[in-house]
XYZ file of C-alpha atoms in Angstrom:
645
model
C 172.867 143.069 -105.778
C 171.940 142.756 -102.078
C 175.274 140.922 -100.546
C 175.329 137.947 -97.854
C 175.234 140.904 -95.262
C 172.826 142.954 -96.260
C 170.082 139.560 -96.174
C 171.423 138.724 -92.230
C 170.645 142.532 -91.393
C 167.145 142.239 -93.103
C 166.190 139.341 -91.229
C 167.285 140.640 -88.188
C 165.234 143.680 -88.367
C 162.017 141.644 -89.539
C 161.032 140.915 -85.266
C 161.641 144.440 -84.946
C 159.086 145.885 -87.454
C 156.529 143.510 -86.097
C 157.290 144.448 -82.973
C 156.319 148.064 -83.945
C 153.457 146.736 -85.692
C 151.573 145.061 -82.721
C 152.082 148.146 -80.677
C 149.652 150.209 -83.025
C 145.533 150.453 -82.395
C 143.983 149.142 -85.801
C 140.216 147.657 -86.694
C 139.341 146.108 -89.667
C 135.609 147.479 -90.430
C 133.613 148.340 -94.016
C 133.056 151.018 -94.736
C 129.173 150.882 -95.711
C 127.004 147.758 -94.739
C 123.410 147.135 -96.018
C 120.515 145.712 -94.515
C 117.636 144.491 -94.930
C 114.510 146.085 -92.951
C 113.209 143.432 -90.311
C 116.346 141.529 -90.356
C 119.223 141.490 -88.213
C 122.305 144.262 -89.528
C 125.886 143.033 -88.982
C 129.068 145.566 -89.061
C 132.400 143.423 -89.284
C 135.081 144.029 -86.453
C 138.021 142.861 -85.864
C 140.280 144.910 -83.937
C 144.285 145.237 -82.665
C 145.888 146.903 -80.128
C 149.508 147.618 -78.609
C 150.668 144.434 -76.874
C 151.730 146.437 -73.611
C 148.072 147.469 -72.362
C 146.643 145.867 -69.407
C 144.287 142.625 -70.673
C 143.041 141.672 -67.567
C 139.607 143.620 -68.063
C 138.291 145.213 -71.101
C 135.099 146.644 -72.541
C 133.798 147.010 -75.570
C 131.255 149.934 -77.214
C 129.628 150.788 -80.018
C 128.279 154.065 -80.842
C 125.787 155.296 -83.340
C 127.665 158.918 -84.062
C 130.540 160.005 -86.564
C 131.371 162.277 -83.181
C 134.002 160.553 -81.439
C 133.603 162.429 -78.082
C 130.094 161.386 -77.788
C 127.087 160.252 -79.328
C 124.152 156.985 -78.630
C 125.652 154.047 -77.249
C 124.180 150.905 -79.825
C 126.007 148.028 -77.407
C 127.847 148.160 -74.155
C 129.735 144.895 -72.983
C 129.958 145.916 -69.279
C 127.276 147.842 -68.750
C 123.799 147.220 -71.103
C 121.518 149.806 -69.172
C 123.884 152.681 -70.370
C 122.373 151.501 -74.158
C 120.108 153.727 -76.115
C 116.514 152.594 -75.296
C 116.113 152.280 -78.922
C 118.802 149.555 -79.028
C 117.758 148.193 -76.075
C 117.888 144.049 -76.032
C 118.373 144.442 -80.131
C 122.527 144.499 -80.091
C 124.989 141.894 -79.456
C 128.321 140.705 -80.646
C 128.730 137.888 -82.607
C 131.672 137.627 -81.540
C 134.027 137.617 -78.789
C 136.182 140.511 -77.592
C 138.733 138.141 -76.027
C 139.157 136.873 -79.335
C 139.831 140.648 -81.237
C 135.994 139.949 -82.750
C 134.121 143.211 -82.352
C 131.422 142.434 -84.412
C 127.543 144.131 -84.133
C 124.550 142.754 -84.700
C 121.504 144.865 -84.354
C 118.171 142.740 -84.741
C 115.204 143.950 -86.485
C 116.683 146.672 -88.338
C 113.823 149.639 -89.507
C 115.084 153.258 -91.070
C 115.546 154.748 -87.753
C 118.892 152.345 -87.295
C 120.745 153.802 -90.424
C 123.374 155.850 -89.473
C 127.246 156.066 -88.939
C 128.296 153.156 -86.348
C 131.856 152.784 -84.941
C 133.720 150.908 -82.434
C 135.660 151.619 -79.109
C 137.485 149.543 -76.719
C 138.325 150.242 -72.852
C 140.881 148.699 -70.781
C 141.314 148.754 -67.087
C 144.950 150.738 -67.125
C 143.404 153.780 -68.979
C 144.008 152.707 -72.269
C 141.227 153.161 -74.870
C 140.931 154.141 -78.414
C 137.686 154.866 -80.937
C 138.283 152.637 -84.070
C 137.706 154.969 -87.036
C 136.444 155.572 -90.306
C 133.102 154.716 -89.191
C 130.559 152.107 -90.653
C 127.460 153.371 -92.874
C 124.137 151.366 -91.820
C 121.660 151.549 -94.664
C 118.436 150.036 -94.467
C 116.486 148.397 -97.610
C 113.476 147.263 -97.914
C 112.920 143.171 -97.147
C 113.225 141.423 -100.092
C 114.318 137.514 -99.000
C 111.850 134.845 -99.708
C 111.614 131.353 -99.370
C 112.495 128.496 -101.549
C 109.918 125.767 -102.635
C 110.771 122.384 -103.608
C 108.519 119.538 -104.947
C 109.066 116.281 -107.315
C 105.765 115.096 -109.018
C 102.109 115.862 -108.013
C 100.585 112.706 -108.843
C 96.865 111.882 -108.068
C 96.499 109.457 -104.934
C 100.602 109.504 -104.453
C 101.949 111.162 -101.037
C 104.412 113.829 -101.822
C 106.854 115.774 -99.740
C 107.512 119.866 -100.691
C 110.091 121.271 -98.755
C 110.193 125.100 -97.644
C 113.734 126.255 -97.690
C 114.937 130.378 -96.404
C 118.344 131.211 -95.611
C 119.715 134.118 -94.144
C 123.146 135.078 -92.186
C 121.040 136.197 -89.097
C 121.333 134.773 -85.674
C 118.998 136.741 -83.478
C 115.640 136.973 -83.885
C 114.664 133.281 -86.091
C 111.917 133.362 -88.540
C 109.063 131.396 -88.590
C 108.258 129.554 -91.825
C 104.388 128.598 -92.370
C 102.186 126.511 -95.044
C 99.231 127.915 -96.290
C 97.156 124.537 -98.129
C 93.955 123.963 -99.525
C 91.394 123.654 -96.702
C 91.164 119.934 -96.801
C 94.696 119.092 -96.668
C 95.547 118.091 -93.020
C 98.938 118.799 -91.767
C 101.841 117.364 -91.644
C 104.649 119.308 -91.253
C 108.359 118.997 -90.261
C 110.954 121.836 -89.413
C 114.538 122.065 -89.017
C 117.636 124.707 -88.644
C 121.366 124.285 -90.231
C 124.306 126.337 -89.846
C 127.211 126.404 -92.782
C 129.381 129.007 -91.869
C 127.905 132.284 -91.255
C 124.287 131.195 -92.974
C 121.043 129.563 -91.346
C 118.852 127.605 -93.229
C 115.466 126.816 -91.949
C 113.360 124.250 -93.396
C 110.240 123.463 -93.166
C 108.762 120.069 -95.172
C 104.933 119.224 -95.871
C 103.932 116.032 -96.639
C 100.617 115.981 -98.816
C 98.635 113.633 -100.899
C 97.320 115.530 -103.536
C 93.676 114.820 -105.722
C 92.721 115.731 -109.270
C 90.371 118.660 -107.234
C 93.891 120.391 -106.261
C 95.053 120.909 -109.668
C 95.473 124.355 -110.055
C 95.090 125.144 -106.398
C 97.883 127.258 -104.576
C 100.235 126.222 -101.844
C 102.202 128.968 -100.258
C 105.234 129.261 -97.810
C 105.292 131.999 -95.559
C 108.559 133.374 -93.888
C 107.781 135.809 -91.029
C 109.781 138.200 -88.645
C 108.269 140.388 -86.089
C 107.951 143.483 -88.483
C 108.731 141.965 -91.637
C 107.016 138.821 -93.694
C 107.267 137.441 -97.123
C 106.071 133.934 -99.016
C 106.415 132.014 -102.329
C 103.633 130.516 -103.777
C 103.459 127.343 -105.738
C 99.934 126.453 -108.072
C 99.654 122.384 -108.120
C 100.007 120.974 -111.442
C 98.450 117.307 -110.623
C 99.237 114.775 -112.768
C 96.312 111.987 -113.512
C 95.315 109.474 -115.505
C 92.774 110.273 -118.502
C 89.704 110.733 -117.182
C 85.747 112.892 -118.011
C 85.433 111.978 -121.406
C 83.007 113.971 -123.520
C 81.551 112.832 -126.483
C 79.948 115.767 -128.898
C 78.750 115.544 -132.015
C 77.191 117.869 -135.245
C 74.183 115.567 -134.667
C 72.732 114.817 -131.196
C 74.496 112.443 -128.796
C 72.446 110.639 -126.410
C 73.503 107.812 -123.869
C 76.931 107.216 -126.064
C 75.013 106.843 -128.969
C 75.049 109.217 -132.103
C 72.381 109.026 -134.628
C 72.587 110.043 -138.072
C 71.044 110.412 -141.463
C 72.471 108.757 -144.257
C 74.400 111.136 -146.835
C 74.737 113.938 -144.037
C 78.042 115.256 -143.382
C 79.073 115.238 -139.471
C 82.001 115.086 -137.473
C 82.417 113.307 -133.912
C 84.617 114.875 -131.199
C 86.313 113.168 -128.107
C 87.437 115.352 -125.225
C 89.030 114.168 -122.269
C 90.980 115.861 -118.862
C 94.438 115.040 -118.158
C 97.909 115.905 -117.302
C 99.827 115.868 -119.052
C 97.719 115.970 -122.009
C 97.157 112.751 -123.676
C 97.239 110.744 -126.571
C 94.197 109.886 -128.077
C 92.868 107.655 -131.092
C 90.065 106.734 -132.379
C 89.621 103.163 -133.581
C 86.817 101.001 -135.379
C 86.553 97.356 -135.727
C 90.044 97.122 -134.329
C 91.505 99.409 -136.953
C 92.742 102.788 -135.330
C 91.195 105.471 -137.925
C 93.381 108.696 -136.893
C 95.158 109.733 -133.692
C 96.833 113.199 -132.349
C 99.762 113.590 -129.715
C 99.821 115.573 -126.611
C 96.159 116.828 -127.033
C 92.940 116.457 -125.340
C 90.374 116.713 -128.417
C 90.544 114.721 -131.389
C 88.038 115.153 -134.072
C 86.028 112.253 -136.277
C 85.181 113.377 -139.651
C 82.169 111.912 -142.116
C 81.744 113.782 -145.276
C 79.081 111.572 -146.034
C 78.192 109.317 -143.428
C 76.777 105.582 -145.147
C 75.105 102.694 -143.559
C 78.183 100.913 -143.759
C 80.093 102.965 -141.406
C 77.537 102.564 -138.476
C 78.403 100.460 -135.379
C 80.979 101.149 -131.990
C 83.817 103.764 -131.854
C 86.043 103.590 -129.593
C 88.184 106.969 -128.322
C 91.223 105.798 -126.721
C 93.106 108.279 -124.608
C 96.523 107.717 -122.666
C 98.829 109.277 -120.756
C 102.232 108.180 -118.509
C 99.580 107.775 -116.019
C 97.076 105.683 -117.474
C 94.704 104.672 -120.147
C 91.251 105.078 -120.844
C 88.586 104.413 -123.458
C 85.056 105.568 -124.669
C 82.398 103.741 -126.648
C 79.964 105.468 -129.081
C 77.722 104.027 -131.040
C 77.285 105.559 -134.705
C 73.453 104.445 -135.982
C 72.795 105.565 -139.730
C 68.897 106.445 -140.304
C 68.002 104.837 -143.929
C 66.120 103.333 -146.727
C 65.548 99.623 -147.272
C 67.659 98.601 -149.200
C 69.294 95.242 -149.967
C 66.370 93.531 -149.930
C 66.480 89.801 -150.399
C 64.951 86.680 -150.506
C 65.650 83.004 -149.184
C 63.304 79.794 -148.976
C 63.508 76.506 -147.175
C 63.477 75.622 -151.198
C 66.421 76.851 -153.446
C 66.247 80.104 -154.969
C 67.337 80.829 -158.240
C 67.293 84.122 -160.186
C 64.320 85.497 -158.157
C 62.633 81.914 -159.240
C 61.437 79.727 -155.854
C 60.691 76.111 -157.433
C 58.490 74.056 -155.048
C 56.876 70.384 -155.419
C 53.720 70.393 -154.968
C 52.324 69.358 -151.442
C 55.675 70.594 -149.800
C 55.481 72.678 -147.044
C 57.655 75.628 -147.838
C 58.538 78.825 -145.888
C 59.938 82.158 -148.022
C 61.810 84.534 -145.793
C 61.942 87.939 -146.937
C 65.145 90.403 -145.081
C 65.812 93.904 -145.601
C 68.646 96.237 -144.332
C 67.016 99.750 -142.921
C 67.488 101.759 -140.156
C 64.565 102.344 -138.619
C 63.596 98.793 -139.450
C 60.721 98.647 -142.043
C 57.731 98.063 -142.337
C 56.914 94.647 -144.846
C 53.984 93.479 -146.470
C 54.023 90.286 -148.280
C 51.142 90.648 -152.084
C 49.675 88.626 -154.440
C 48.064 89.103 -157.071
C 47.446 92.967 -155.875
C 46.560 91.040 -152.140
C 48.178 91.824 -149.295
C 48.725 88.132 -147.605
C 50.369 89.196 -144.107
C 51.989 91.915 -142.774
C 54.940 92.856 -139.999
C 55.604 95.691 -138.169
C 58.510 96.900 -137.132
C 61.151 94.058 -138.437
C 63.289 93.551 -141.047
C 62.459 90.065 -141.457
C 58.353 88.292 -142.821
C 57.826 85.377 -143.493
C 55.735 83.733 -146.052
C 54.132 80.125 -145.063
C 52.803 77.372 -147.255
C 51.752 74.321 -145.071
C 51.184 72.193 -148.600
C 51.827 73.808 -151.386
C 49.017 73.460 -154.429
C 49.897 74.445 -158.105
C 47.195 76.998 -157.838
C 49.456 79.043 -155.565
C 52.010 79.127 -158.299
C 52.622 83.106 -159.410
C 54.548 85.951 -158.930
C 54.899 87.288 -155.002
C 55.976 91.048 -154.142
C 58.034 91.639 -151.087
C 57.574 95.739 -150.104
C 59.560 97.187 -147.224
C 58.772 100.420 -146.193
C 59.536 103.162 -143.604
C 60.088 106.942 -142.798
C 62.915 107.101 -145.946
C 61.613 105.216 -148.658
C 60.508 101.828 -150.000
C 62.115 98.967 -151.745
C 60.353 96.437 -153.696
C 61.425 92.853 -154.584
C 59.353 89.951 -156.665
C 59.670 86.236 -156.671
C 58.157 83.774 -158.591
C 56.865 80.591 -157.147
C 56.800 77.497 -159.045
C 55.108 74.606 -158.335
C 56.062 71.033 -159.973
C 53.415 68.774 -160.203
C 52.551 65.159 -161.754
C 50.601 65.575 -165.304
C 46.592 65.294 -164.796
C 44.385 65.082 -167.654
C 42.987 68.273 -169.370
C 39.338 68.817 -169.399
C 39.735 69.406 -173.259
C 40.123 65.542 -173.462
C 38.566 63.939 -175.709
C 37.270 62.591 -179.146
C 35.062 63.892 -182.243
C 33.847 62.367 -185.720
C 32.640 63.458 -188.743
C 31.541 60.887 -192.005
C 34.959 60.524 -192.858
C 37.543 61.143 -189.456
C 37.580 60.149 -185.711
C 39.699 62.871 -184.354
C 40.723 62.177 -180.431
C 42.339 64.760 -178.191
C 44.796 64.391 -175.308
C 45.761 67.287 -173.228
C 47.549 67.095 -170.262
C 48.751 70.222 -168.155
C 52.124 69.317 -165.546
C 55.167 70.785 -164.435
C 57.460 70.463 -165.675
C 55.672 69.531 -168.978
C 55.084 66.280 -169.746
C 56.535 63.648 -172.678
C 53.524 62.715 -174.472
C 53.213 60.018 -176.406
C 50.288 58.202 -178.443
C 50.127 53.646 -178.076
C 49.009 51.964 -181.302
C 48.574 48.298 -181.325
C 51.301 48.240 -183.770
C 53.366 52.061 -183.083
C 54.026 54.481 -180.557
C 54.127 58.218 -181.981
C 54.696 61.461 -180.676
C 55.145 64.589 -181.792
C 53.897 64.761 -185.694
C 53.682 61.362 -187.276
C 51.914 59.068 -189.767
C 51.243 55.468 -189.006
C 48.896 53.734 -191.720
C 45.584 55.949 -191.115
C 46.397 57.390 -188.208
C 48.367 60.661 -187.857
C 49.226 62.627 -184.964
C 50.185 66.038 -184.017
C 51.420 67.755 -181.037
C 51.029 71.399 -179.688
C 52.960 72.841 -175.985
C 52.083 76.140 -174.477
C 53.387 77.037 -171.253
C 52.394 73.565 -168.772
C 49.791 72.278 -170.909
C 51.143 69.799 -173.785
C 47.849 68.635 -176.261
C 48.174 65.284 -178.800
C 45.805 65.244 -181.696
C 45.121 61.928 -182.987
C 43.368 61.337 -186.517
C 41.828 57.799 -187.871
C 40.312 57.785 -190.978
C 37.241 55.527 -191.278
C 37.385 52.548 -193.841
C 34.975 49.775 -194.927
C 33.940 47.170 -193.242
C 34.183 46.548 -189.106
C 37.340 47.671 -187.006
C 38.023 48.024 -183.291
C 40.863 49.690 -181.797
C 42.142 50.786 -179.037
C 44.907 53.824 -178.352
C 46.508 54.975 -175.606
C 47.883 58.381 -174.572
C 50.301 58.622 -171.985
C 51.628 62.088 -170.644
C 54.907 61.688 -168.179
C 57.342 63.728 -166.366
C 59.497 63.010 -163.505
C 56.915 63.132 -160.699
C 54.512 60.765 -162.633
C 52.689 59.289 -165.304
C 49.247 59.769 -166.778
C 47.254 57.717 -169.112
C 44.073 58.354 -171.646
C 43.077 55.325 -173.510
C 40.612 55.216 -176.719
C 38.793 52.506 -177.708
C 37.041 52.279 -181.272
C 34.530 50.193 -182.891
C 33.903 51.247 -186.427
C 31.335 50.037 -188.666
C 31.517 51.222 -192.192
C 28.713 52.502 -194.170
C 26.232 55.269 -193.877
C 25.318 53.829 -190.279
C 28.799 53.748 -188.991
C 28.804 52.854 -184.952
C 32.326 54.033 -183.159
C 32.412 53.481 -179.435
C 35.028 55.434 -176.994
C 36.575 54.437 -173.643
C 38.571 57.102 -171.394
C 40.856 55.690 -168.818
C 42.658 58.035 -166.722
C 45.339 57.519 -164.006
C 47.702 59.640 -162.288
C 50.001 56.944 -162.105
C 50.614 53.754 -163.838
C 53.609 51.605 -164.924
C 53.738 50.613 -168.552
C 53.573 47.269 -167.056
C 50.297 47.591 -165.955
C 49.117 49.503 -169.183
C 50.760 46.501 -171.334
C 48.675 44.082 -169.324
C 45.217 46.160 -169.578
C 45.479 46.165 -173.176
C 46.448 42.653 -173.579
C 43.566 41.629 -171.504
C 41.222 44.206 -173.093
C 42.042 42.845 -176.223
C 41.221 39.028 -175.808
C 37.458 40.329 -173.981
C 36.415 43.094 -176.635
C 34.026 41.743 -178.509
C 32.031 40.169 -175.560
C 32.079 43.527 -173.628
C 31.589 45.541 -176.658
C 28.066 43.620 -177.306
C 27.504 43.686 -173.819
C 27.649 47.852 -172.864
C 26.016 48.509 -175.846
C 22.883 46.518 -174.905
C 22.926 48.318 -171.351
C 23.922 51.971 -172.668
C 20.463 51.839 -174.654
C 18.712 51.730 -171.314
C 20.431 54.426 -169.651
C 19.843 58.206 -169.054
C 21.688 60.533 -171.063
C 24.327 62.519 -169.134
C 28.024 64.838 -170.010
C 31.648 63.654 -168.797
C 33.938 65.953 -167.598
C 36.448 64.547 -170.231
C 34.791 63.979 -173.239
C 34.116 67.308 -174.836
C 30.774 68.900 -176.777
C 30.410 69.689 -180.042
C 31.022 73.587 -178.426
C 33.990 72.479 -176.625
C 35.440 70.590 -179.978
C 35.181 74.311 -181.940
C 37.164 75.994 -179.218
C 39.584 73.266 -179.255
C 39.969 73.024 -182.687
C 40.305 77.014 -183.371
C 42.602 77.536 -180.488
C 45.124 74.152 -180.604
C 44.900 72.161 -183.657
C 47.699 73.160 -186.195
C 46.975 74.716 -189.562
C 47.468 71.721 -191.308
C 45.199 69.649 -189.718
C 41.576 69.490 -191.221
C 38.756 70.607 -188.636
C 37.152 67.875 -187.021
C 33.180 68.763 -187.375
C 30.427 67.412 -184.966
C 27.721 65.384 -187.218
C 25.441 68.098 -188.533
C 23.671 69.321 -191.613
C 24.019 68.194 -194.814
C 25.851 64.596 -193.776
C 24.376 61.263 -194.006
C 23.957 60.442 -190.269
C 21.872 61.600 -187.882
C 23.273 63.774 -184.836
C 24.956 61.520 -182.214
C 23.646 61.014 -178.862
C 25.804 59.807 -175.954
C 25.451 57.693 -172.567
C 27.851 57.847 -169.970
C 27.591 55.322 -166.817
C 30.429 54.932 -164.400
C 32.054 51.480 -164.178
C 31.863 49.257 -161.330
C 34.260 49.813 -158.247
C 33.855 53.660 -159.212
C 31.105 55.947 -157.328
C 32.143 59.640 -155.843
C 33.550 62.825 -157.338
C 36.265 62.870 -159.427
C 39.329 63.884 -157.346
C 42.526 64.818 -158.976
C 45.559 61.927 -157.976
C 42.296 59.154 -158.085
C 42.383 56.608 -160.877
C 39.292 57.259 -162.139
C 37.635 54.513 -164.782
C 34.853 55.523 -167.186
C 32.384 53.593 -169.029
C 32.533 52.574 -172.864
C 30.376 55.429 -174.497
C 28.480 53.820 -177.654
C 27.894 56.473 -180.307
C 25.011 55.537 -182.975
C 23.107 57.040 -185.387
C 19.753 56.997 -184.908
C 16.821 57.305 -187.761
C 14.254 60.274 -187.717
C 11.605 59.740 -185.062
């Protein structure tokens, strides 16, 4: 172990090796140093030499030679016109001597400059000494480029992109340029900073960028005097959806896509954005199907229907924005869903209608192109539309005659569809012409028929009974036969002896009125019987009033009875539109009179009368046409037998 001694002599020989130390002539250099061509080269120095040489004036060289006795001088701190022309204004130090820095920096470097470099250093008492190993310059080729920086290109928002190149250079400065679309203006800032031994220049553009810049290059340029190199940046602009396109299987045209029913097609929506959007489609507020981060999305019908026609909307959004499309889907077809609707209730394809109504009758189809509709009766066309889904059919007053079954016939390029309604008319009960009455030797047979609608209640008045339907009262029976509207009453009186008068009454009623057919007989027995008729008709009339008549009637029969008979001799012979002919009793009889009932036969052949002759003469306060809805009165008619000529 070193003793307490031995340390003090250590530390007193310490000043003494540096001593010997700072007397020797040392550089710290490298060995090799690479550059880059068109830049500046730099060859560390720092250099020491024996503290006893003269300081008051020194100078510095550099020489491009591994000879140390001569070679091209590359810098000369005293003297700069004995430099090599070649190095000329390029060389400096970076450095300063005073301060042991020998460093070189040669500007704009090129092949030529590579070479062995060293250092030598003159003072003004003759001492001087060449610093070797010497330095290796190689050259490379330029590499270095610039930097670009940018945040977000956004459409319509100003943006700043900053050009950035650094480099350990400080002679010749580069010059850093923009290269822009042609219709960007410029703006452009520049700046230098120095961190240690590195420049940075920057250069900043300010730019507001449009959806017609996406994709469009921006460059930065970095130039020297020999040497240049740039960085290029391609916009990416950001932007709100935007262009949609709307294409189709089937042909689009003005946003609307028109189809044929059953067909398969598919709708696509396209839009441009960035960053790609988000679309959907949506119907009726209901979104149908969507995709993320695309700009297509596809609408699929494998069989397109009626049903689905009407608005799409293609939605599209992005970070940016939203935007939306409107097609409209139309669905070529056949009528279909025809229907039918009256200012009258409709029931089962049944319109029922009182009589002298007005009524309308709307007839509506669904079709696409809108039909064609015809409105038919009885193989008629009554009126016609073009061209709408809608006809209507008008009855200012409707009359039981127009009661029947109406067709309804939509038509156009892709079919027809049919519909029928039946149109019934109520009406009050009017009396049949089949009214009427018929004798033979031994029966009066009278018939009532009354057509209404709904049909009517009919009901035979007796002076002493009121039957309906099929009854027996005495001598008198009475049947009853409906078909369809018309209800008929048969009454039977079988004649007796001696002399009889009476009077019946027929009265047909529903719920829009009342009708009444009255029969009044004067029998006579024996081979020369006399019976004598009166028809009374009336659309309407209380029981009341027909209570009254025959009350009336009653007390004044025999003086009218006498009376009419003396005046019917005198008058001319003439038909009633109610009381029937012998040819109009056989069709009644065959076609309405049940099985049961015996035929009632006009006076003929082989009986004991002579055929009957009739006179008809209108009661006073009558005169005119008969008119159905007029009370109408006729005269007594007086029926006689008559002797041969």
């Amino acid at each position: 172990m070193l003793d307490l001694r031995t340390i003090r002599k250590v530390y007193f020989l310490l000043p003494l090796l540096q001593a010997a130390v700072s007397n020797e002539w040392t550089a710290d250099t490298p060995s090799q140093v690479t550059s880059q061509r068109g830049l500046c080269a730099q060859i560390p120095c720092h250099y020491r030499y024996p503290s006893n040489v003269d300081k008051s004036s020194w100078t510095g060289i550099w020489y491009n030679s591994d000879n140390s006795k001569s070679g091209p001088i590359v810098f000369h701190s005293s003297d700069h016109s004995q430099e090599t022309q070649k190095f000329h204004s390029r060389t400096h130090l970076s450095g300063n001597l005073k301060d042991d820095d020998c460093s070189l920096v040669i500007d704009n470097v090129s092949q030529n400059d590579e070479g062995p470099y060293f250092f030598r250093i003159e003072f003004v008492g003759g001492a001087r000494y060449n610093y070797l190993p010497v330095t290796q310059l190689r050259v490379s080729d330029f590499t270095d480029k610039p930097t670009i920086f940018a945040g977000e290109f956004v459409e319509g928002k100003s943006v700043n992109i900053t050009c950035i190149f650094n480099t350990t250079c400080n002679g010749t400065s580069p010059n850093l340029t923009w290269v822009t679309p042609t219709d960007v203006p410029p703006s452009v800032s520049s700046s230098v900073t120095r961190w240690h031994n590195t420049l940075t220049y920057t250069s900043v553009l300010t730019m507001t960028p449009a959806l017609k810049h996406h994709g469009q290059n921006l460059t930065c340029r970095v130039r020297y005097p020999s040497v240049s190199s740039e960085q290029t940046l391609t916009l990416t602009v950001q932007y709100a959806p935007q262009n949609f396109s709307i294409t189709s299987t089937n042909s689009v045209n003005n946003s609307w896509v028109n189809m044929k029913e059953g067909i398969p097609t598919s709708i696509l929506c396209s839009v441009q954005s960035f960053p790609a959007s988000n679309l959907r489609w949506r119907h009726l507020g209901v979104t149908l199907n969507t995709t993320s981060s695309s700009n297509k999305l596809g609408l699929v019908f494998p069989q397109v229907t009626p049903q689905q026609a009407g608005d799409y909307q293609c939605v599209a959004e992005n970070k940016h924005g939203t935007a939306e499309r409107t097609v409209t889907l139309t669905v070529e077809y056949a009528p279909q869903n025809l229907s039918i609707t009256s200012t009258n209730s409709v029931n089962n394809s049944w319109v029922n209608i009182k009589e002298g109504i007005p009524t309308l009758i709307l007839c509506s189809v669904q079709s696409f192109p809108v039909s064609n509709l015809t409105w038919r009766h009885l193989s008629i066309t009554l009126n016609t539309t073009s061209s709408s889904n809608e006809l209507w059919l008008e009855f200012p007053q409707v009359t039981p005659q127009q009661a029947g079954v109406y067709q309804c016939v939509a038509e156009n390029e892709h079919g027809t569809a049919e519909r029928a309604i039946t149109l019934s008319v109520e009406y009050k009960p009017e009396i049949s012409r089949d009214s009427g009455c018929t004798r033979t030797p031994e029966v009066i047979t009278c018939v009532c028929a009354a057509r209404s609608n709904p049909p009517g209640e009919l009901t035979w008045h007796l002076p002493l009974a009121n039957l309906s339907g099929n009854q027996t009262h005495g001598r008198f029976q009475t049947w009853q036969v409906a078909d369809g509207q018309l209800v008929t009453g048969l009454l039977t009186l079988g004649v007796g002896e001696g002399e009889e008068d009476v009077t019946a009454f027929c009265t047909v009623r529903n719920q829009h009125g009342e009708v009444m057919f009255a029969v009044s007989l004067w029998m006579k027995g024996g081979v020369s019987a006399v019976w004598i008729t009166v028809l009374l008709t009336s659309n309407v009339i209380l029981m009341l009033l027909a209570g009254f008549f025959i009350y009336k009637y009653i007390q004044k029969r025999d003086a009218r009875t006498k009376e009419r008979a003396l005046e019917i001799l005198d008058t001319t012979v003439s038909s009633s539109p109610y009381l029937t002919t012998p040819q109009d009793t056989e069709r009644q009889r065959t076609s309405q009179i049940p099985q049961e009932v015996s035929p009632v036969m006009p006076v003929g052949e082989g009986e004991e009368c002579d055929p009957v002759y009739a006179s008809l003469r209108e009661l006073p306060g009558g005169g005119g046409p008969v008119r159905r809805g007029e009370t109408v009165v006729y005269a007594p008619l007086h029926f006689q037998s008559i002797g041969p000529a």
